[in-house]
Coordinates of C-alpha atoms and ligand atoms in Angstrom, one line a residue:
X1 CA 9.0 21.6 2.6
X2 CA 7.1 19.3 1.8
X3 CA 4.4 18.6 3.8
X4 CA 2.2 16.0 1.9
X5 CA 1.3 13.2 5.3
X6 CA 0.0 10.1 2.8
X7 CA -1.2 9.1 6.6
X8 CA -4.6 10.8 6.7
X9 CA -5.2 9.6 3.4
X10 CA -4.1 6.0 3.5
X11 CA -6.9 3.3 2.1
X12 CA -8.8 6.3 0.0
X13 CA -9.8 5.0 -3.2
X14 CA -6.5 5.8 -4.7
X15 CA -5.2 3.4 -2.6
X16 CA -7.3 0.5 -3.0
X17 CA -7.1 0.8 -6.9
X18 CA -3.2 1.6 -7.2
X19 CA -2.9 -1.3 -4.4
X20 CA -4.4 -3.9 -6.8
X21 CA -2.5 -2.7 -9.5
X22 CA 1.0 -2.5 -8.0
X23 CA -0.3 -6.3 -6.1
X24 CA -1.4 -7.8 -9.6
X25 CA 1.8 -7.2 -11.2
X26 CA 4.2 -7.6 -8.6
X27 CA 2.1 -11.3 -7.8
X28 CA 2.8 -12.1 -11.5
X29 CA 6.0 -10.6 -12.4
X30 CA 6.7 -13.2 -9.2
X31 CA 5.8 -16.3 -10.8
X32 CA 9.6 -16.7 -12.3
X33 CA 11.8 -17.7 -10.1
X34 CA 15.1 -15.0 -11.2
X35 CA 15.3 -12.1 -8.6
X36 CA 13.0 -9.2 -9.6
X37 CA 14.4 -5.5 -7.6
X38 CA 11.2 -3.4 -6.7
X39 CA 11.8 0.1 -7.2
X40 CA 8.8 2.4 -4.8
X41 CA 9.7 6.4 -5.7
X42 CA 7.6 7.5 -3.5
X43 CA 7.3 5.4 -0.2
X44 CA 5.8 7.2 2.6
X45 CA 5.7 5.9 5.7
X46 CA 5.3 2.2 4.8
X47 CA 1.7 1.4 6.7
X48 CA -0.3 3.0 9.2
X49 CA -2.4 3.5 11.6
X50 CA -6.1 4.4 10.5
X51 CA -7.8 5.2 13.6
X52 CA -5.3 7.7 14.9
X53 CA -6.0 10.1 12.3
X54 CA -10.0 9.3 12.3
X55 CA -10.6 12.0 13.6
X56 CA -8.6 14.0 11.1
X57 CA -9.2 12.2 7.7
X58 CA -12.3 9.8 7.3
X59 CA -11.1 9.2 3.8
X60 CA -10.9 5.4 4.7
X61 CA -14.0 5.1 6.0
X62 CA -15.4 5.7 2.7
X63 CA -13.1 3.1 1.1
X64 CA -11.7 0.2 2.2
X65 CA -13.5 -0.1 5.6
X66 CA -16.6 -0.2 3.4
X67 CA -14.7 -3.7 1.5
X68 CA -13.0 -4.8 4.0
X69 CA -15.2 -7.6 5.0
X70 CA -16.6 -8.1 1.6
X71 CA -16.8 -12.0 -0.8
X72 CA -16.5 -13.0 -3.6
X73 CA -14.9 -9.4 -5.2
X74 CA -13.4 -9.8 -8.2
X75 CA -9.7 -11.7 -8.7
X76 CA -8.0 -8.5 -8.5
X77 CA -9.6 -7.2 -5.3
X78 CA -10.1 -10.1 -3.6
X79 CA -6.0 -10.9 -3.2
X80 CA -5.2 -7.1 -2.5
X81 CA -8.4 -7.2 0.0
X82 CA -6.9 -10.0 1.1
X83 CA -3.2 -8.7 2.3
X84 CA -4.6 -6.2 3.7
X85 CA -6.8 -8.1 6.3
X86 CA -3.4 -10.2 6.4
X87 CA -1.8 -6.7 8.0
X88 CA -4.9 -6.7 10.4
X89 CA -5.6 -10.0 11.5
X90 CA -9.1 -9.1 12.5
X91 CA -10.6 -6.0 12.7
X92 CA -9.3 -2.8 10.4
X93 CA -7.5 -1.2 12.1
X94 CA -3.4 -1.0 10.4
X95 CA -3.1 0.2 6.2
X96 CA -0.1 -1.5 4.8
X97 CA 1.2 1.4 2.5
X98 CA 3.0 0.4 -1.1
X99 CA 6.6 -0.9 0.5
X100 CA 4.5 -2.9 3.0
X101 CA 2.9 -4.7 0.9
X102 CA 5.8 -5.6 -1.2
X103 CA 7.7 -6.5 2.0
X104 CA 5.8 -9.0 2.7
X105 CA 5.2 -11.2 -0.5
X106 CA 9.5 -10.6 -1.0
X107 CA 10.9 -13.0 -1.9
X108 CA 14.8 -14.3 -0.9
X109 CA 15.8 -13.6 -4.4
X110 CA 14.3 -10.4 -4.5
X111 CA 15.2 -6.7 -2.9
X112 CA 13.6 -3.4 -2.8
X113 CA 14.6 0.3 -3.0
X114 CA 12.5 2.3 -0.6
X115 CA 12.3 6.6 -1.0
X116 CA 10.9 9.1 0.9
X117 CA 11.9 12.5 1.5
X118 CA 9.8 13.4 4.0
X119 CA 12.1 13.4 7.5
X120 CA 9.6 12.3 9.0
X121 CA 8.1 9.3 6.9
X122 CA 11.4 8.8 6.9
X123 CA 11.9 7.7 9.3
X124 CA 9.2 5.6 10.3
X125 CA 9.9 4.5 6.7
X126 CA 13.6 3.2 7.9
X127 CA 12.5 1.9 11.0
X128 CA 10.5 -0.8 9.6
X129 CA 12.1 -2.7 7.1
X130 CA 15.7 -1.2 9.0
X131 CA 16.3 -5.3 10.0
X132 CA 15.8 -6.4 6.7
X133 CA 19.6 -6.7 4.0
X134 CA 17.2 -7.3 1.1
X135 CA 14.9 -3.6 2.1
X136 CA 17.2 -0.6 1.7
X137 CA 15.7 2.9 2.2
X138 CA 16.4 6.2 1.5
X139 CA 16.1 9.8 2.7
X140 CA 16.8 10.4 -1.1
X141 CA 15.0 11.8 -4.1
X142 CA 12.9 9.0 -6.2
X143 CA 13.2 10.2 -9.1
X144 CA 16.7 10.2 -9.1
X145 CA 17.4 6.8 -7.3
X146 CA 14.9 5.1 -10.2
X147 CA 17.8 6.1 -13.2
X148 CA 21.0 4.6 -10.4
X149 CA 18.8 1.8 -9.5
X150 CA 18.7 0.9 -14.2
X151 CA 19.2 -1.7 -15.5
X152 CA 19.0 -4.5 -13.1
X153 CA 21.1 -7.1 -12.9
X154 CA 18.8 -9.3 -13.5
X155 CA 16.6 -7.5 -16.3
X156 CA 13.6 -7.8 -13.6
X157 CA 11.7 -4.5 -12.3
X158 CA 8.7 -3.4 -11.0
X159 CA 8.9 0.1 -10.7
X160 CA 6.7 2.3 -8.9
X161 CA 6.5 5.9 -8.5
X162 CA 3.6 8.1 -6.8
X163 CA 4.3 10.9 -5.7
X164 CA 1.7 13.6 -3.9
X165 CA 1.5 16.0 -7.2
X166 CA 2.8 18.2 -4.5
X167 CA 4.8 20.5 -6.5
X168 CA 3.6 21.3 -9.8
X169 CA 6.5 20.1 -11.0
X170 CA 6.1 16.6 -10.5
X171 CA 3.7 16.3 -13.5
X172 CA 6.5 17.1 -15.8
X173 CA 8.2 14.7 -13.8
X174 CA 7.4 11.6 -13.6
X175 CA 6.9 11.9 -17.3
X176 CA 11.1 12.7 -17.6
X177 CA 11.8 9.9 -15.1
X178 CA 9.7 7.0 -16.6
X179 CA 10.8 7.7 -19.8
X180 CA 14.7 7.9 -18.7
X181 CA 13.9 4.8 -16.7
X182 CA 11.7 3.0 -19.6
X183 CA 15.4 4.1 -22.0
X184 CA 17.9 2.7 -19.2
X185 CA 16.1 -0.6 -19.4
X186 CA 12.8 -1.2 -21.7
X187 CA 11.5 -4.4 -20.4
X188 CA 10.8 -3.5 -16.6
X189 CA 7.3 -3.0 -15.6
X190 CA 6.2 0.8 -14.6
X191 CA 3.7 2.1 -12.7
X192 CA 2.6 5.7 -12.5
X193 CA -0.3 6.9 -10.3
X194 CA -2.0 10.7 -10.8
X195 CA -4.7 12.4 -9.5
X196 CA -7.6 13.3 -11.7
X197 CA -8.2 17.0 -9.8
X198 CA -8.1 19.0 -14.0
X199 CA -8.4 16.6 -16.7
X200 CA -6.6 18.5 -19.3
X201 CA -3.7 18.2 -16.6
X202 CA -3.9 14.4 -17.2
X203 CA -4.8 14.7 -21.3
X204 CA -1.3 16.4 -20.9
X205 CA 0.9 13.9 -19.6
X206 CA -1.1 11.2 -21.3
X207 CA -0.1 13.0 -24.8
X208 CA 3.3 13.2 -23.4
X209 CA 3.7 10.0 -22.6
X210 CA 2.3 8.5 -25.8
X211 CA 4.7 10.8 -27.5
X212 CA 7.5 9.6 -26.1
X213 CA 9.6 6.3 -27.5
X214 CA 7.7 3.7 -25.2
X215 CA 5.0 1.4 -25.7
X216 CA 2.6 -0.8 -25.1
X217 CA 0.9 1.9 -21.9
X218 CA -2.2 1.1 -20.4
X219 CA -3.9 3.3 -18.8
X220 CA -6.7 2.7 -15.3
X221 CA -9.0 5.1 -14.0
X222 CA -11.4 4.3 -10.8
X223 CA -13.7 7.7 -10.4
X224 CA -16.2 8.3 -7.2
X225 CA -17.7 11.3 -9.3
X226 CA -18.0 13.3 -12.1
X227 CA -15.2 15.5 -12.8
X228 CA -15.2 18.5 -11.1
X229 CA -12.7 21.5 -12.3
X230 CA -10.3 22.3 -9.1
X231 CA -12.5 20.9 -6.4
X232 CA -10.5 18.9 -5.3
X233 CA -9.7 14.6 -6.3
X234 CA -12.4 13.6 -8.4
X235 CA -11.3 9.8 -9.7
X236 CA -7.2 8.7 -9.7
X237 CA -5.3 6.5 -12.7
X238 CA -2.6 3.9 -12.7
X239 CA -0.9 4.3 -15.9
X240 CA 1.7 1.1 -16.8
X241 CA 4.2 0.8 -19.5
X242 CA 4.8 -3.0 -19.8
X243 CA 1.9 -4.7 -17.3
X244 CA 1.1 -8.2 -17.2
X245 CA -0.3 -9.5 -20.4
X246 CA -3.6 -10.9 -17.8
X247 CA -4.5 -7.0 -16.0
X248 CA -6.0 -5.4 -18.9
X249 CA -8.6 -8.8 -18.7
X250 CA -8.9 -8.4 -14.3
X251 CA -9.3 -5.0 -14.3
X252 CA -11.9 -5.4 -16.4
X253 CA -13.6 -6.8 -13.9
X254 CA -12.6 -5.3 -11.0
X255 CA -12.7 -2.0 -11.8
X256 CA -16.6 -1.2 -12.2
X257 CA -16.9 -3.2 -9.4
X258 CA -15.6 -0.9 -7.3
X259 CA -17.1 1.9 -8.8
X260 CA -20.5 0.8 -7.9
X261 CA -18.8 -0.2 -4.1
X262 CA -17.3 3.4 -3.9
X263 CA -19.8 5.5 -5.7
X264 CA -23.3 6.4 -6.2
X265 CA -22.2 8.4 -9.3
X266 CA -19.4 5.0 -10.8
X267 CA -17.0 6.0 -12.9
X268 CA -13.9 4.1 -14.9
X269 CA -11.8 3.9 -17.9
X270 CA -9.5 1.4 -19.6
X271 CA -7.3 2.2 -21.7
X272 CA -4.4 1.1 -24.3
X273 CA -2.9 4.4 -24.4
X274 CA -0.2 2.7 -27.3
X275 CA 0.2 -0.8 -28.4
Ligands
LIG1 C1 1.1 9.4 -2.1 S1 3.1 9.5 -1.6 C2 3.4 7.5 -1.2 C3 2.5 7.0 -1.1 C4 2.4 5.6 -1.4 N1 3.9 5.1 -2.7 C5 1.0 4.7 -0.8 O1 1.5 3.8 -1.6 O2 1.6 3.6 0.2 C6 3.8 10.3 -2.0 C7 5.5 10.4 -1.2 O3 6.4 10.8 -2.3 C8 7.3 11.1 -1.3 N2 7.8 12.5 -1.7 C9 7.4 13.8 -2.3 N3 8.1 13.5 -3.5 C10 9.8 12.9 -2.6 C11 10.9 12.7 -4.3 N4 11.1 13.2 -5.4 N5 11.0 11.7 -3.7 C12 11.2 10.8 -2.6 N6 9.9 11.1 -1.9 C13 9.1 12.1 -2.4 C14 6.0 12.6 -0.1 O4 6.7 12.6 1.4 C15 5.2 12.0 -0.2 O5 5.1 10.7 1.7

């Protein structure tokens, strides 16, 4: 039984990092006219009303709310902030999750597949996108769905794997899913999000990915405090396989800037894990 609801965390520092990288990759891949298959294995509800969760959890206040009105951010962040602003029109009241961010940018030749297991969040997701012929939402396991959807007809795909890691086996499942998906279509761009709660777990995740047949693996991590074993999420990261060649350079400006805006003890990592 899944209890995680992304609405409590929408717009936090992890979402900022994840969605900056996701949007940058999507924008880059759409420079080519050929259709793109977007696969979001763990979609959540699609979008969130921030104010309704305010009393219960105010993670967004320490994150997106701090950046929302800033101008002159590095290009990756600016592009992301403009997407959040476009969804709100005026004051910050809503946060578009990964499905909504992708849906807003889909072209007629693109298609998107969203997976969400939690029944309430799936209902919201499906209601939001059911009118679109190019968007397919499913109340089934995203790991299994990913396998079925690759290779894509055009051999072009952007995959986001973003579990809540509520179930410990997710740390193993993400590696299996990523390696299997890459075997089915080595040309895809794959993005895997991870939380830093226990550094040893992340070291092991990196080791397993580097030991696989995959190449061109990069890591981008943003932290708000130093590692603090077992005392909650202090940082989070995106592992990117076959990211656009421009991403690393862009993140070299974006990550120090973001870390400085969001924390008094800024932490970030940029690594080429494997060439
Ligand atoms: C971190 S949230 C997703 C947030 C979303 N990607 C975003 O950026 O807006 C993870 C979601 O995955 C769902 N989930 C957990 N295991 C799943 C699975 N095996 N397949 C599909 N969804 C799953 C959870 O219910 C939760 O809503």
